[in-house]
Amino acid sequence: MKRLYVSGRRVDTLSAENRGRYARVRMPHELKDIAFDATMRAAAPHQKNRNPVDRCIDIRDQDLREKIRVGKVSVTCVFVVDISGSMGAEKRMESAKGAVLSLLEDAYKNRDRVSLVAFRGKDAEVVLPPSNSVDLAYKQLREMPTGGKTPLSHGLMKGYEVLMNEKKKRKEIIPLLILISDGRANIGYGRNIKEELMSIAQRCKDDGIYTVIIDTEEVRRSAISFKLGYCREIAETSGGAYYSLSDLSAGAVSSIAHREKDFLLSAFT
């Protein structure tokens, strides 16, 4: 099992609406929460050249600094699982179920929520809406039929939509999308499947959704080893983490999910 960040992404904070612990400062984007101490320090070296009147400090736009606050954060994790007719569909689903339940067992610590989207045939379905209930997960994660075509665009888009809806409701969540697939899409919204997938992946990156791509495609052994799926390219475009996983067990997927969730939590606190 190998983890690869295909694109360097810095995790930026933060706490919305001027709440949380004052951690550091930045140049303002939309000035809402002035860091007076840092602003004064930025202005101080220039006072001799500005000729302040009546001992007042001359503060200018370039001196202004804004507070960065870090609050209590939680992760909403959406598993997007390929249960199409490609080999290993049942194993992918079982490993995802195990990872969902594993994350939910300690979800109460950070108020985390977990969701599961499954895709096959011509569409994707939200099997488990975002929840922190183990009981609900056991109830909702029923046996699901596998087989059919691989509508990867639909699955990725559904996961994106679930997380964007969560971001609107709970502004300080960290959105995490974990895709488990061999990446071999063969049906899309239109004719250009690759273009669709890259467009959705770019939207994830632009909207601050952190992606983890677990590629379950087996490497074809010939004179040159190669893969046919789109998983690596989705990871590259979304700026996410990429895993090529031959051992698709619940324990392996759970380990990845916990590791990535903990990484994000540590970066935000």
CSV table of C-alpha atoms in Angstrom, one decimal:
chain,number,residue,atom,x,y,z
A,1,MET,CA,0.0,0.0,0.0
A,2,LYS,CA,1.6,3.2,-1.1
A,3,ARG,CA,0.4,6.8,-0.5
A,4,LEU,CA,1.3,9.5,-2.9
A,5,TYR,CA,0.3,13.1,-2.9
A,6,VAL,CA,0.2,13.9,-6.6
A,7,SER,CA,-0.1,17.6,-6.1
A,8,GLY,CA,1.1,19.6,-3.1
A,9,ARG,CA,-1.8,21.2,-1.3
A,10,ARG,CA,-1.5,23.4,1.8
A,11,VAL,CA,-4.4,23.0,4.2
A,12,ASP,CA,-5.6,26.5,5.0
A,13,THR,CA,-7.8,27.0,8.0
A,14,LEU,CA,-10.3,28.0,9.2
A,15,SER,CA,-12.9,29.1,11.6
A,16,ALA,CA,-15.7,31.1,10.1
A,17,GLU,CA,-17.6,34.1,11.5
A,18,ASN,CA,-14.8,35.4,13.8
A,19,ARG,CA,-15.0,32.5,16.2
A,20,GLY,CA,-12.3,30.3,17.6
A,21,ARG,CA,-8.8,30.7,18.9
A,22,TYR,CA,-6.7,33.5,17.4
A,23,ALA,CA,-3.8,31.5,16.0
A,24,ARG,CA,-2.0,33.7,13.5
A,25,VAL,CA,-2.4,36.5,11.0
A,26,ARG,CA,-2.5,37.1,7.2
A,27,MET,CA,-2.9,39.8,4.7
A,28,PRO,CA,-6.6,40.5,4.5
A,29,HIS,CA,-8.9,39.2,1.8
A,30,GLU,CA,-12.1,40.7,3.0
A,31,LEU,CA,-11.2,42.6,6.2
A,32,LYS,CA,-13.6,41.4,8.9
A,33,ASP,CA,-11.5,40.6,11.9
A,34,ILE,CA,-8.6,43.1,12.3
A,35,ALA,CA,-5.5,41.8,14.2
A,36,PHE,CA,-4.6,45.1,15.9
A,37,ASP,CA,-1.4,43.9,17.5
A,38,ALA,CA,0.0,42.6,14.1
A,39,THR,CA,-1.3,45.8,12.3
A,40,MET,CA,0.6,48.0,14.8
A,41,ARG,CA,3.8,46.0,14.4
A,42,ALA,CA,3.5,46.3,10.6
A,43,ALA,CA,3.0,50.0,10.7
A,44,ALA,CA,5.7,50.8,13.4
A,45,PRO,CA,8.8,50.8,11.2
A,46,HIS,CA,7.3,53.3,8.8
A,47,GLN,CA,6.3,56.0,11.2
A,48,LYS,CA,9.4,58.3,10.7
A,49,ASN,CA,8.7,58.5,7.0
A,50,ARG,CA,4.9,59.1,7.4
A,51,ASN,CA,5.1,62.1,9.7
A,52,PRO,CA,2.3,61.1,12.1
A,53,VAL,CA,0.4,64.1,13.7
A,54,ASP,CA,-0.1,64.6,17.4
A,55,ARG,CA,1.7,61.4,18.3
A,56,CYS,CA,-1.0,59.4,16.4
A,57,ILE,CA,0.1,56.3,14.6
A,58,ASP,CA,-0.3,56.5,10.8
A,59,ILE,CA,-1.8,53.2,9.7
A,60,ARG,CA,-2.3,52.6,6.0
A,61,ASP,CA,-3.9,49.8,4.0
A,62,GLN,CA,-0.7,47.9,3.5
A,63,ASP,CA,-0.3,47.6,7.3
A,64,LEU,CA,-3.6,46.0,7.9
A,65,ARG,CA,-3.6,42.4,9.1
A,66,GLU,CA,-6.4,40.0,9.6
A,67,LYS,CA,-6.8,37.3,12.3
A,68,ILE,CA,-6.8,33.7,11.4
A,69,ARG,CA,-8.8,31.8,13.9
A,70,VAL,CA,-8.8,28.1,14.6
A,71,GLY,CA,-12.0,26.6,16.0
A,72,LYS,CA,-13.3,23.2,16.9
A,73,VAL,CA,-13.4,21.4,13.5
A,74,SER,CA,-14.9,18.1,12.4
A,75,VAL,CA,-14.7,16.0,9.2
A,76,THR,CA,-17.5,15.0,7.0
A,77,CYS,CA,-16.3,12.0,5.0
A,78,VAL,CA,-18.1,10.7,2.0
A,79,PHE,CA,-17.1,7.3,0.6
A,80,VAL,CA,-17.9,7.0,-3.1
A,81,VAL,CA,-17.9,3.3,-3.9
A,82,ASP,CA,-17.8,1.5,-7.3
A,83,ILE,CA,-20.2,-1.5,-7.2
A,84,SER,CA,-20.4,-1.9,-10.9
A,85,GLY,CA,-19.8,-5.1,-12.9
A,86,SER,CA,-16.0,-4.8,-12.9
A,87,MET,CA,-14.2,-7.4,-10.8
A,88,GLY,CA,-14.2,-6.9,-7.1
A,89,ALA,CA,-17.4,-4.9,-6.7
A,90,GLU,CA,-18.6,-6.9,-3.7
A,91,LYS,CA,-15.2,-6.7,-2.0
A,92,ARG,CA,-15.1,-2.9,-2.6
A,93,MET,CA,-18.5,-2.5,-0.9
A,94,GLU,CA,-17.7,-4.6,2.0
A,95,SER,CA,-14.4,-2.8,2.6
A,96,ALA,CA,-16.1,0.5,2.4
A,97,LYS,CA,-18.8,-0.6,4.9
A,98,GLY,CA,-16.1,-1.7,7.3
A,99,ALA,CA,-14.4,1.7,7.0
A,100,VAL,CA,-17.6,3.6,7.5
A,101,LEU,CA,-18.4,1.7,10.7
A,102,SER,CA,-14.8,2.1,11.9
A,103,LEU,CA,-14.9,5.9,11.5
A,104,LEU,CA,-18.3,6.2,13.1
A,105,GLU,CA,-17.1,4.3,16.2
A,106,ASP,CA,-15.0,7.4,17.2
A,107,ALA,CA,-17.0,10.0,15.4
A,108,TYR,CA,-18.3,11.5,18.6
A,109,LYS,CA,-14.9,12.8,19.6
A,110,ASN,CA,-14.8,15.5,16.9
A,111,ARG,CA,-18.5,15.5,15.9
A,112,ASP,CA,-17.5,13.8,12.6
A,113,ARG,CA,-20.1,12.6,10.1
A,114,VAL,CA,-19.8,9.8,7.5
A,115,SER,CA,-21.7,9.1,4.3
A,116,LEU,CA,-21.6,6.5,1.6
A,117,VAL,CA,-22.5,6.9,-2.1
A,118,ALA,CA,-22.6,3.8,-4.3
A,119,PHE,CA,-22.7,3.8,-8.1
A,120,ARG,CA,-23.5,1.2,-10.7
A,121,GLY,CA,-25.5,0.9,-13.9
A,122,LYS,CA,-26.6,4.4,-15.0
A,123,ASP,CA,-26.7,6.3,-11.7
A,124,ALA,CA,-25.3,6.8,-8.2
A,125,GLU,CA,-27.2,6.5,-4.9
A,126,VAL,CA,-26.7,8.0,-1.5
A,127,VAL,CA,-26.9,4.8,0.6
A,128,LEU,CA,-26.0,6.5,3.9
A,129,PRO,CA,-26.7,10.2,4.3
A,130,PRO,CA,-24.1,12.1,6.4
A,131,SER,CA,-24.5,10.7,9.9
A,132,ASN,CA,-22.7,10.1,13.2
A,133,SER,CA,-24.9,7.2,14.1
A,134,VAL,CA,-23.5,3.7,14.1
A,135,ASP,CA,-27.0,2.3,14.5
A,136,LEU,CA,-28.3,4.1,11.4
A,137,ALA,CA,-25.2,2.9,9.4
A,138,TYR,CA,-25.9,-0.7,10.3
A,139,LYS,CA,-29.5,-0.2,9.2
A,140,GLN,CA,-28.8,1.7,6.0
A,141,LEU,CA,-25.8,-0.3,4.8
A,142,ARG,CA,-27.9,-3.1,3.5
A,143,GLU,CA,-26.9,-5.7,0.9
A,144,MET,CA,-26.8,-3.9,-2.4
A,145,PRO,CA,-26.9,-5.5,-5.9
A,146,THR,CA,-23.7,-5.2,-7.8
A,147,GLY,CA,-23.1,-5.3,-11.5
A,148,GLY,CA,-23.8,-3.3,-14.6
A,149,LYS,CA,-21.8,-0.4,-16.2
A,150,THR,CA,-19.5,2.0,-14.3
A,151,PRO,CA,-21.0,5.5,-14.1
A,152,LEU,CA,-17.9,7.0,-12.4
A,153,SER,CA,-18.9,10.6,-13.3
A,154,HIS,CA,-22.3,10.1,-11.6
A,155,GLY,CA,-20.7,8.7,-8.4
A,156,LEU,CA,-18.0,11.4,-8.2
A,157,MET,CA,-20.6,14.1,-8.8
A,158,LYS,CA,-23.0,12.7,-6.2
A,159,GLY,CA,-20.2,12.7,-3.6
A,160,TYR,CA,-19.3,16.3,-4.5
A,161,GLU,CA,-23.0,17.4,-4.1
A,162,VAL,CA,-23.4,15.7,-0.7
A,163,LEU,CA,-20.3,17.5,0.6
A,164,MET,CA,-21.3,20.9,-0.9
A,165,ASN,CA,-24.7,20.6,0.8
A,166,GLU,CA,-22.9,19.8,4.1
A,167,LYS,CA,-20.7,22.8,3.7
A,168,LYS,CA,-23.7,25.0,3.3
A,169,LYS,CA,-25.2,23.7,6.5
A,170,ARG,CA,-22.1,23.4,8.6
A,171,LYS,CA,-19.6,26.0,7.5
A,172,GLU,CA,-16.6,24.8,9.6
A,173,ILE,CA,-16.5,21.2,8.5
A,174,ILE,CA,-13.6,19.7,6.7
A,175,PRO,CA,-15.0,17.9,3.6
A,176,LEU,CA,-13.3,14.7,2.7
A,177,LEU,CA,-14.2,12.5,-0.4
A,178,ILE,CA,-12.8,9.0,-0.6
A,179,LEU,CA,-13.2,7.2,-3.9
A,180,ILE,CA,-12.9,3.5,-4.1
A,181,SER,CA,-12.9,2.3,-7.7
A,182,ASP,CA,-10.8,0.7,-10.4
A,183,GLY,CA,-11.5,3.9,-12.4
A,184,ARG,CA,-12.6,2.2,-15.5
A,185,ALA,CA,-15.6,4.3,-16.3
A,186,ASN,CA,-17.7,3.3,-19.3
A,187,ILE,CA,-20.7,5.5,-19.1
A,188,GLY,CA,-21.1,9.2,-18.4
A,189,TYR,CA,-23.4,12.2,-18.8
A,190,GLY,CA,-22.2,12.7,-22.3
A,191,ARG,CA,-19.7,11.2,-24.7
A,192,ASN,CA,-16.5,12.5,-23.3
A,193,ILE,CA,-16.1,10.7,-20.0
A,194,LYS,CA,-12.6,11.8,-19.3
A,195,GLU,CA,-13.5,15.4,-19.7
A,196,GLU,CA,-16.4,15.0,-17.3
A,197,LEU,CA,-14.3,13.4,-14.7
A,198,MET,CA,-11.6,16.0,-14.8
A,199,SER,CA,-14.1,18.7,-14.6
A,200,ILE,CA,-15.7,17.3,-11.4
A,201,ALA,CA,-12.2,16.7,-10.0
A,202,GLN,CA,-11.3,20.3,-10.6
A,203,ARG,CA,-14.5,21.5,-8.9
A,204,CYS,CA,-13.5,19.4,-5.9
A,205,LYS,CA,-10.2,21.2,-5.8
A,206,ASP,CA,-11.6,24.6,-6.4
A,207,ASP,CA,-14.3,24.2,-3.7
A,208,GLY,CA,-11.9,22.9,-1.0
A,209,ILE,CA,-13.0,19.3,-1.0
A,210,TYR,CA,-10.1,17.0,0.0
A,211,THR,CA,-9.9,13.9,-2.1
A,212,VAL,CA,-8.4,10.5,-1.4
A,213,ILE,CA,-8.4,8.1,-4.4
A,214,ILE,CA,-8.1,4.4,-3.7
A,215,ASP,CA,-7.3,2.7,-7.0
A,216,THR,CA,-8.3,-1.0,-7.0
A,217,GLU,CA,-7.4,-1.7,-10.6
A,218,GLU,CA,-4.9,-4.5,-11.0
A,219,VAL,CA,-1.8,-3.7,-13.0
A,220,ARG,CA,-1.9,-5.5,-16.3
A,221,ARG,CA,1.3,-7.5,-16.7
A,222,SER,CA,2.9,-7.4,-20.1
A,223,ALA,CA,6.1,-6.1,-21.7
A,224,ILE,CA,5.0,-2.7,-20.1
A,225,SER,CA,2.8,-2.6,-17.0
A,226,PHE,CA,-0.1,-0.2,-17.3
A,227,LYS,CA,-3.5,0.8,-16.0
A,228,LEU,CA,-6.6,1.7,-18.0
A,229,GLY,CA,-8.6,3.5,-15.3
A,230,TYR,CA,-8.8,7.2,-14.5
A,231,CYS,CA,-8.0,7.1,-10.8
A,232,ARG,CA,-4.5,8.5,-11.1
A,233,GLU,CA,-5.7,11.4,-13.3
A,234,ILE,CA,-8.6,12.2,-10.9
A,235,ALA,CA,-6.1,12.4,-8.0
A,236,GLU,CA,-3.8,14.7,-10.0
A,237,THR,CA,-6.6,17.0,-11.1
A,238,SER,CA,-8.2,17.2,-7.7
A,239,GLY,CA,-4.9,17.6,-5.9
A,240,GLY,CA,-5.6,14.7,-3.7
A,241,ALA,CA,-3.9,11.7,-2.2
A,242,TYR,CA,-3.6,8.5,-4.4
A,243,TYR,CA,-3.3,4.9,-3.2
A,244,SER,CA,-2.9,1.9,-5.4
A,245,LEU,CA,-4.3,-0.9,-3.2
A,246,SER,CA,-4.0,-4.5,-4.1
A,247,ASP,CA,-5.1,-5.7,-0.6
A,248,LEU,CA,-8.7,-4.5,-0.6
A,249,SER,CA,-9.6,-5.4,3.0
A,250,ALA,CA,-11.8,-3.5,5.4
A,251,GLY,CA,-8.8,-3.0,7.6
A,252,ALA,CA,-6.7,-1.5,4.8
A,253,VAL,CA,-9.3,0.9,3.7
A,254,SER,CA,-10.1,1.9,7.3
A,255,SER,CA,-6.4,2.5,8.0
A,256,ILE,CA,-6.3,4.9,5.0
A,257,ALA,CA,-9.5,6.7,6.0
A,258,HIS,CA,-8.3,7.2,9.6
A,259,ARG,CA,-4.9,8.4,8.5
A,260,GLU,CA,-6.2,10.9,6.1
A,261,LYS,CA,-8.9,12.2,8.5
A,262,ASP,CA,-6.3,12.6,11.3
A,263,PHE,CA,-4.0,14.4,8.9
A,264,LEU,CA,-6.7,16.9,8.1
A,265,LEU,CA,-7.7,17.4,11.7
A,266,SER,CA,-4.1,18.0,12.7
A,267,ALA,CA,-3.6,20.6,9.9
A,268,PHE,CA,-6.7,22.5,11.1
A,269,THR,CA,-5.9,22.7,14.8
